[in-house]
DNA sequence: CAAGATTGATCTGTCAATCTTC
DNA sequence: GAAGATTGACAGATCAATCTTG
């Protein structure tokens, strides 16, 4: 019941606020640029992107949900919308009927290819260009340490 | 029209993915912990927190929107909900009728005080405890550089 | 019955339109 | 008329309940 809370020091608060503020700000910037220029949300874009990296442009819903940081429910709704727009289609896994595969259509692939340059350019201008290669490396290490601590799977490629 | 896109290197992609993944993961973790244990969203919590730091527990809507990274519209809806729950009330600024002040109620303050220890503890356990003081400092500097680059206001205290 | 996935109800955010005060 | 703020309509996310297959 006691559990004395270890409050944050002034320096910690400062770092913490800057970090939360900037991450939220950057997400919003990317969201609205993608939305404006491609009519895709950040998650939608990454859903297409993850699929495009698979040799057969196919991935199981549950894995896709994990990689895009979305709940299965959220992904399911989202894929339904992407299906309506013909960017993705579903097919249940012939090997195991419990699994559903999401499959990138040609149209979806074209959409991604059209959207990518502007997005990547924004990421460079907004973020990467601020840092040296070593700093980018450093940031990646910090992020990976946190992912390990949390127990989140790291890699994209299985 | 050309604008050759400077695509990301393998290392850059790796850092970038880890960073986006971890930030989204952490936000979700904080969201759901706050929601579960206090019935507050992350923005709601920080809205109360920002108000509590003002001597008179009062702040203009537009400033509050800025500090919580919300649009004015979003904040307005949000404050309406917080008002219904009696955590905040509104009053138009006597000095300038265009301004609306959001004011933390006693009930709202108690809510915040009740929610804070668990939240702060989670922030430590999830994130801060992974890093040395120097690293936390370093992360703060990275974040502030980005905020400057973007042109976002930095400080909380005016 | 457990894992994978979907659905529907509800809540929250966004965008455009509007209102108010200076 | 412009800045600050609010509103309503719609799009999207969350949560709990449900369906389906192994």
Coordinates of C-alpha atoms (C1' of nucleotides) in Angstrom, one line a residue:
Chain A
X1 CA 0.0 0.0 0.0
X2 CA 2.8 2.5 0.7
X3 CA 4.7 2.4 -2.7
X4 CA 6.3 5.8 -2.4
X5 CA 6.0 7.2 -5.9
X6 CA 9.4 8.2 -7.4
X7 CA 8.3 11.5 -8.9
X8 CA 10.3 12.9 -11.8
X9 CA 13.1 15.4 -11.4
X10 CA 13.0 18.7 -13.2
X11 CA 15.4 17.4 -15.9
X12 CA 13.4 14.3 -16.3
X13 CA 10.2 16.2 -16.7
X14 CA 11.8 18.4 -19.3
X15 CA 13.0 15.5 -21.4
X16 CA 9.8 13.6 -21.0
X17 CA 7.6 16.5 -22.1
X18 CA 9.8 17.3 -25.1
X19 CA 9.8 13.6 -26.2
X20 CA 6.0 13.1 -25.9
X21 CA 5.3 16.5 -27.5
X22 CA 7.6 15.9 -30.4
X23 CA 6.4 12.4 -31.1
X24 CA 2.8 13.4 -31.1
X25 CA 3.5 16.4 -33.2
X26 CA 5.4 14.3 -35.8
X27 CA 2.7 11.7 -36.0
X28 CA 0.1 14.3 -36.7
X29 CA 2.3 15.9 -39.3
X30 CA 2.8 12.6 -41.1
X31 CA -0.9 11.7 -40.8
X32 CA -2.1 14.9 -42.3
X33 CA 0.5 14.9 -45.1
X34 CA -0.4 11.4 -46.1
X35 CA -4.1 12.1 -45.8
X36 CA -3.8 15.2 -47.9
X37 CA -1.6 13.9 -50.6
X38 CA -2.6 10.3 -50.8
X39 CA -5.9 9.9 -49.0
X40 CA -4.3 7.3 -46.7
X41 CA -3.8 7.4 -42.9
X42 CA -0.5 6.5 -41.4
X43 CA -1.7 3.0 -40.5
X44 CA -3.2 2.4 -43.9
X45 CA 0.0 3.4 -45.5
X46 CA 2.0 1.1 -43.4
X47 CA -0.5 -1.7 -43.9
X48 CA 0.1 -1.5 -47.6
X49 CA 3.9 -1.1 -47.1
X50 CA 4.2 -4.2 -44.9
X51 CA 2.3 -6.2 -47.5
X52 CA 4.4 -4.9 -50.3
X53 CA 7.5 -6.3 -48.6
X54 CA 6.3 -9.8 -48.7
X55 CA 7.3 -11.8 -51.8
X56 CA 3.7 -12.8 -52.4
X57 CA 2.3 -9.5 -51.2
X58 CA 0.4 -11.5 -48.6
X59 CA 0.3 -11.6 -44.9
X60 CA -1.9 -13.1 -42.1
X61 CA -4.2 -10.6 -40.4
X62 CA -2.8 -11.3 -37.0
X63 CA 0.8 -10.8 -38.0
X64 CA -0.2 -7.7 -39.9
X65 CA -1.9 -6.4 -36.8
X66 CA 1.2 -6.9 -34.8
X67 CA 3.5 -5.2 -37.3
X68 CA 1.3 -2.2 -37.7
X69 CA 0.7 -1.9 -34.0
X70 CA -3.0 -2.2 -34.4
X71 CA -5.5 -4.4 -32.6
X72 CA -7.0 -7.2 -34.7
X73 CA -10.3 -5.6 -34.5
X74 CA -9.0 -2.3 -35.7
X75 CA -7.1 -4.0 -38.5
X76 CA -10.2 -5.9 -39.5
X77 CA -12.3 -2.7 -39.9
X78 CA -9.4 -1.1 -41.6
X79 CA -8.9 -3.9 -44.1
X80 CA -12.6 -3.8 -44.8
X81 CA -12.3 -0.2 -45.9
X82 CA -9.1 -0.9 -47.9
X83 CA -11.0 -3.7 -49.6
X84 CA -13.8 -1.4 -50.6
X85 CA -11.2 0.8 -52.2
X86 CA -9.7 -2.3 -54.0
X87 CA -6.3 -1.9 -52.5
X88 CA -6.4 -5.1 -50.6
X89 CA -8.4 -8.3 -50.7
X90 CA -8.9 -11.1 -48.3
X91 CA -8.6 -14.9 -48.7
X92 CA -8.7 -17.5 -46.0
X93 CA -5.5 -19.5 -45.8
X94 CA -6.0 -22.8 -47.7
X95 CA -3.7 -24.6 -45.3
X96 CA -5.5 -23.5 -42.2
X97 CA -9.0 -22.1 -42.4
X98 CA -8.6 -20.2 -39.1
X99 CA -6.2 -17.8 -40.8
X100 CA -7.2 -15.0 -43.0
X101 CA -4.7 -13.6 -45.4
X102 CA -4.6 -10.0 -46.5
X103 CA -3.3 -9.6 -50.0
X104 CA -2.1 -6.4 -51.7
X105 CA -3.8 -5.9 -55.1
X106 CA -2.0 -4.4 -58.0
X107 CA -4.0 -1.3 -57.5
X108 CA -3.0 -1.2 -53.9
X109 CA 0.6 -1.5 -54.9
X110 CA 0.4 1.3 -57.3
X111 CA -1.2 3.4 -54.6
X112 CA 1.7 2.8 -52.3
X113 CA 4.3 3.5 -55.0
X114 CA 2.5 6.8 -55.7
X115 CA 2.4 7.8 -52.1
X116 CA 5.9 6.7 -51.0
X117 CA 8.1 9.4 -52.4
X118 CA 6.3 12.3 -50.7
X119 CA 6.1 10.4 -47.4
X120 CA 9.8 9.4 -47.4
X121 CA 10.8 12.9 -48.3
X122 CA 8.8 14.3 -45.5
X123 CA 10.4 11.9 -43.0
X124 CA 13.8 13.1 -44.2
X125 CA 13.0 16.7 -44.0
X126 CA 11.1 16.6 -40.8
X127 CA 13.3 14.2 -38.8
X128 CA 16.3 12.4 -40.4
X129 CA 18.0 15.4 -41.8
X130 CA 18.3 16.9 -38.3
X131 CA 20.6 14.1 -37.3
X132 CA 24.0 12.6 -38.1
X133 CA 24.2 9.0 -39.1
X134 CA 25.6 8.2 -35.7
X135 CA 22.8 9.9 -34.0
X136 CA 20.2 8.0 -36.0
X137 CA 22.0 4.9 -35.1
X138 CA 21.9 5.9 -31.4
X139 CA 18.2 6.7 -31.6
X140 CA 17.5 3.3 -33.1
X141 CA 19.4 1.7 -30.3
X142 CA 17.4 3.5 -27.6
X143 CA 14.3 2.5 -29.3
X144 CA 15.4 -1.2 -29.6
X145 CA 16.3 -1.3 -25.9
X146 CA 12.8 -0.2 -25.1
X147 CA 11.3 -2.7 -27.4
X148 CA 13.3 -5.4 -25.8
X149 CA 12.4 -4.2 -22.3
X150 CA 8.8 -4.3 -23.2
X151 CA 9.1 -7.7 -24.8
X152 CA 7.9 -6.6 -28.2
X153 CA 9.1 -8.5 -31.2
X154 CA 11.7 -6.5 -33.1
X155 CA 12.1 -7.6 -36.7
X156 CA 9.9 -7.1 -39.6
X157 CA 11.1 -10.0 -41.6
X158 CA 9.8 -12.8 -39.4
Chain B
X1 CA 9.1 17.3 -61.5
X2 CA 12.1 14.9 -61.1
X3 CA 12.9 15.3 -57.4
X4 CA 14.8 12.1 -57.0
X5 CA 13.6 10.6 -53.7
X6 CA 16.4 9.9 -51.3
X7 CA 15.2 6.5 -50.0
X8 CA 16.3 5.3 -46.6
X9 CA 19.3 3.1 -46.1
X10 CA 18.9 -0.3 -44.3
X11 CA 20.2 1.2 -41.1
X12 CA 17.9 4.2 -41.4
X13 CA 14.9 2.0 -42.0
X14 CA 15.8 -0.1 -39.0
X15 CA 16.1 2.9 -36.7
X16 CA 13.0 4.5 -38.1
X17 CA 10.9 1.4 -37.6
X18 CA 12.0 0.8 -34.1
X19 CA 11.3 4.4 -33.2
X20 CA 7.8 4.5 -34.7
X21 CA 7.0 1.1 -33.3
X22 CA 8.1 1.9 -29.8
X23 CA 6.5 5.3 -29.5
X24 CA 3.1 4.0 -30.7
X25 CA 3.4 1.0 -28.4
X26 CA 4.3 3.1 -25.4
X27 CA 1.4 5.5 -26.0
X28 CA -1.0 2.7 -26.2
X29 CA 0.4 1.2 -23.0
X30 CA 0.0 4.5 -21.2
X31 CA -3.5 5.1 -22.7
X32 CA -4.8 1.8 -21.6
X33 CA -3.3 1.9 -18.1
X34 CA -4.7 5.4 -17.5
X35 CA -8.0 4.3 -18.9
X36 CA -8.2 1.2 -16.9
X37 CA -7.0 2.6 -13.6
X38 CA -8.4 6.1 -13.7
X39 CA -10.9 6.3 -16.5
X40 CA -8.9 9.0 -18.2
X41 CA -7.3 9.1 -21.6
X42 CA -3.8 10.4 -22.0
X43 CA -4.9 13.8 -23.3
X44 CA -7.5 14.1 -20.5
X45 CA -4.9 13.3 -17.9
X46 CA -2.5 15.9 -19.4
X47 CA -5.3 18.5 -19.6
X48 CA -5.9 18.1 -15.9
X49 CA -2.1 18.1 -15.3
X50 CA -1.4 21.3 -17.2
X51 CA -4.2 23.1 -15.4
X52 CA -3.0 21.9 -12.0
X53 CA 0.4 23.5 -12.6
X54 CA -1.2 27.0 -13.0
X55 CA -1.3 28.9 -9.7
X56 CA -5.0 29.5 -10.2
X57 CA -5.7 26.2 -11.9
X58 CA -6.9 28.2 -14.9
X59 CA -5.8 28.4 -18.5
X60 CA -7.1 29.7 -21.8
X61 CA -8.5 27.1 -24.1
X62 CA -6.2 28.0 -27.0
X63 CA -3.1 27.8 -24.8
X64 CA -4.3 24.5 -23.3
X65 CA -4.8 23.2 -26.8
X66 CA -1.3 24.0 -27.7
X67 CA 0.2 22.4 -24.7
X68 CA -1.7 19.3 -24.9
X69 CA -1.1 19.0 -28.7
X70 CA -4.8 19.0 -29.5
X71 CA -6.7 21.1 -32.0
X72 CA -9.0 23.7 -30.4
X73 CA -11.9 21.8 -31.7
X74 CA -10.7 18.6 -30.2
X75 CA -10.0 20.3 -26.9
X76 CA -13.4 21.9 -26.9
X77 CA -15.2 18.6 -27.2
X78 CA -12.9 17.1 -24.6
X79 CA -13.5 19.9 -22.1
X80 CA -17.2 19.5 -22.6
X81 CA -16.9 15.9 -21.6
X82 CA -14.7 16.8 -18.6
X83 CA -17.2 19.4 -17.6
X84 CA -19.9 16.8 -17.6
X85 CA -17.8 14.8 -15.2
X86 CA -17.3 17.9 -13.0
X87 CA -13.5 17.8 -13.4
X88 CA -13.3 21.1 -15.2
X89 CA -15.5 24.1 -15.7
X90 CA -15.4 27.0 -18.2
X91 CA -15.7 30.7 -17.7
X92 CA -15.1 33.4 -20.2
X93 CA -12.2 35.7 -19.4
X94 CA -13.6 38.9 -17.7
X95 CA -10.8 40.9 -19.2
X96 CA -11.4 39.8 -22.8
X97 CA -14.7 38.1 -23.8
X98 CA -13.1 36.3 -26.7
X99 CA -11.2 34.1 -24.4
X100 CA -12.5 31.1 -22.6
X101 CA -10.8 29.8 -19.5
X102 CA -10.8 26.2 -18.5
X103 CA -10.6 25.9 -14.7
X104 CA -9.7 22.8 -12.8
X105 CA -12.3 22.0 -10.1
X106 CA -11.5 20.5 -6.7
X107 CA -12.9 17.3 -7.9
X108 CA -10.7 17.4 -11.0
X109 CA -7.7 18.1 -8.9
X110 CA -8.5 15.1 -6.7
X111 CA -8.9 12.9 -9.7
X112 CA -5.5 13.9 -11.0
X113 CA -3.9 13.4 -7.6
X114 CA -5.4 9.9 -7.5
X115 CA -4.3 9.0 -11.0
X116 CA -0.8 10.5 -10.9
X117 CA 1.2 7.9 -8.8
X118 CA 0.3 4.9 -11.0
X119 CA 0.9 6.8 -14.2
X120 CA 4.3 8.2 -13.1
X121 CA 5.3 4.7 -11.8
X122 CA 4.4 3.3 -15.2
X123 CA 6.5 5.9 -17.0
X124 CA 9.4 5.0 -14.8
X125 CA 9.1 1.3 -15.2
X126 CA 8.3 1.3 -18.9
X127 CA 10.8 3.9 -20.0
X128 CA 12.9 6.0 -17.7
X129 CA 14.4 3.1 -15.7
X130 CA 15.9 1.7 -18.9
X131 CA 18.2 4.8 -19.2
X132 CA 20.9 6.5 -17.4
X133 CA 20.5 10.1 -16.4
X134 CA 22.8 11.1 -19.2
X135 CA 20.8 9.1 -21.7
X136 CA 17.6 10.8 -20.6
X137 CA 19.3 14.1 -21.0
X138 CA 20.4 13.0 -24.5
X139 CA 16.9 12.0 -25.5
X140 CA 15.6 15.3 -24.3
X141 CA 18.1 17.1 -26.4
X142 CA 17.2 15.1 -29.5
X143 CA 13.5 15.9 -28.9
X144 CA 14.2 19.6 -28.4
X145 CA 16.2 19.8 -31.6
X146 CA 13.3 18.4 -33.5
X147 CA 10.9 20.8 -31.8
X148 CA 13.1 23.7 -32.7
X149 CA 13.4 22.5 -36.3
X150 CA 9.7 22.2 -36.6
X151 CA 9.2 25.6 -35.0
X152 CA 7.1 24.3 -32.1
X153 CA 7.1 26.3 -28.9
X154 CA 9.2 24.5 -26.3
X155 CA 8.4 25.6 -22.7
X156 CA 5.4 24.8 -20.6
X157 CA 5.8 27.8 -18.3
X158 CA 5.1 30.5 -20.8
Chain C
dC1 C1' -12.6 -24.9 -25.9
dA2 C1' -8.9 -21.9 -27.6
dA3 C1' -7.0 -19.2 -31.4
dG4 C1' -8.0 -16.2 -35.1
dA5 C1' -11.0 -13.1 -36.9
dT6 C1' -15.2 -10.3 -37.5
dT7 C1' -19.1 -7.4 -36.1
dG8 C1' -21.9 -3.8 -33.8
dA9 C1' -22.4 -0.3 -30.4
dT10 C1' -20.3 3.5 -28.6
dC11 C1' -16.9 7.0 -27.9
dT12 C1' -13.5 10.1 -29.7
dG13 C1' -11.2 12.9 -33.4
dT14 C1' -11.5 15.7 -37.6
dC15 C1' -13.1 18.9 -40.8
dA16 C1' -15.9 22.5 -42.3
dA17 C1' -19.3 25.7 -40.9
dT18 C1' -20.8 28.9 -37.5
dC19 C1' -21.0 32.0 -33.6
dT20 C1' -19.1 35.8 -30.7
dT21 C1' -16.2 39.4 -29.3
dC22 C1' -12.9 42.8 -30.3
Chain D
dG1 C1' -13.2 41.2 -40.5
dA2 C1' -10.2 38.4 -37.8
dA3 C1' -9.1 35.8 -33.6
dG4 C1' -10.9 32.6 -30.3
dA5 C1' -14.0 29.2 -29.5
dT6 C1' -17.9 26.1 -30.3
dT7 C1' -20.9 22.9 -32.9
dG8 C1' -22.6 19.1 -35.9
dA9 C1' -21.8 15.6 -39.2
dC10 C1' -19.0 12.2 -40.4
dA11 C1' -14.8 9.0 -40.2
dG12 C1' -12.2 6.1 -37.3
dA13 C1' -10.9 3.5 -32.9
dT14 C1' -12.1 0.6 -28.9
dC15 C1' -14.5 -2.7 -26.4
dA16 C1' -17.2 -6.5 -25.6
dA17 C1' -19.8 -10.0 -27.8
dT18 C1' -19.9 -13.3 -31.4
dC19 C1' -18.7 -16.5 -35.1
dT20 C1' -15.6 -20.1 -37.1
dT21 C1' -12.2 -23.6 -37.5
dG22 C1' -8.9 -26.9 -35.7

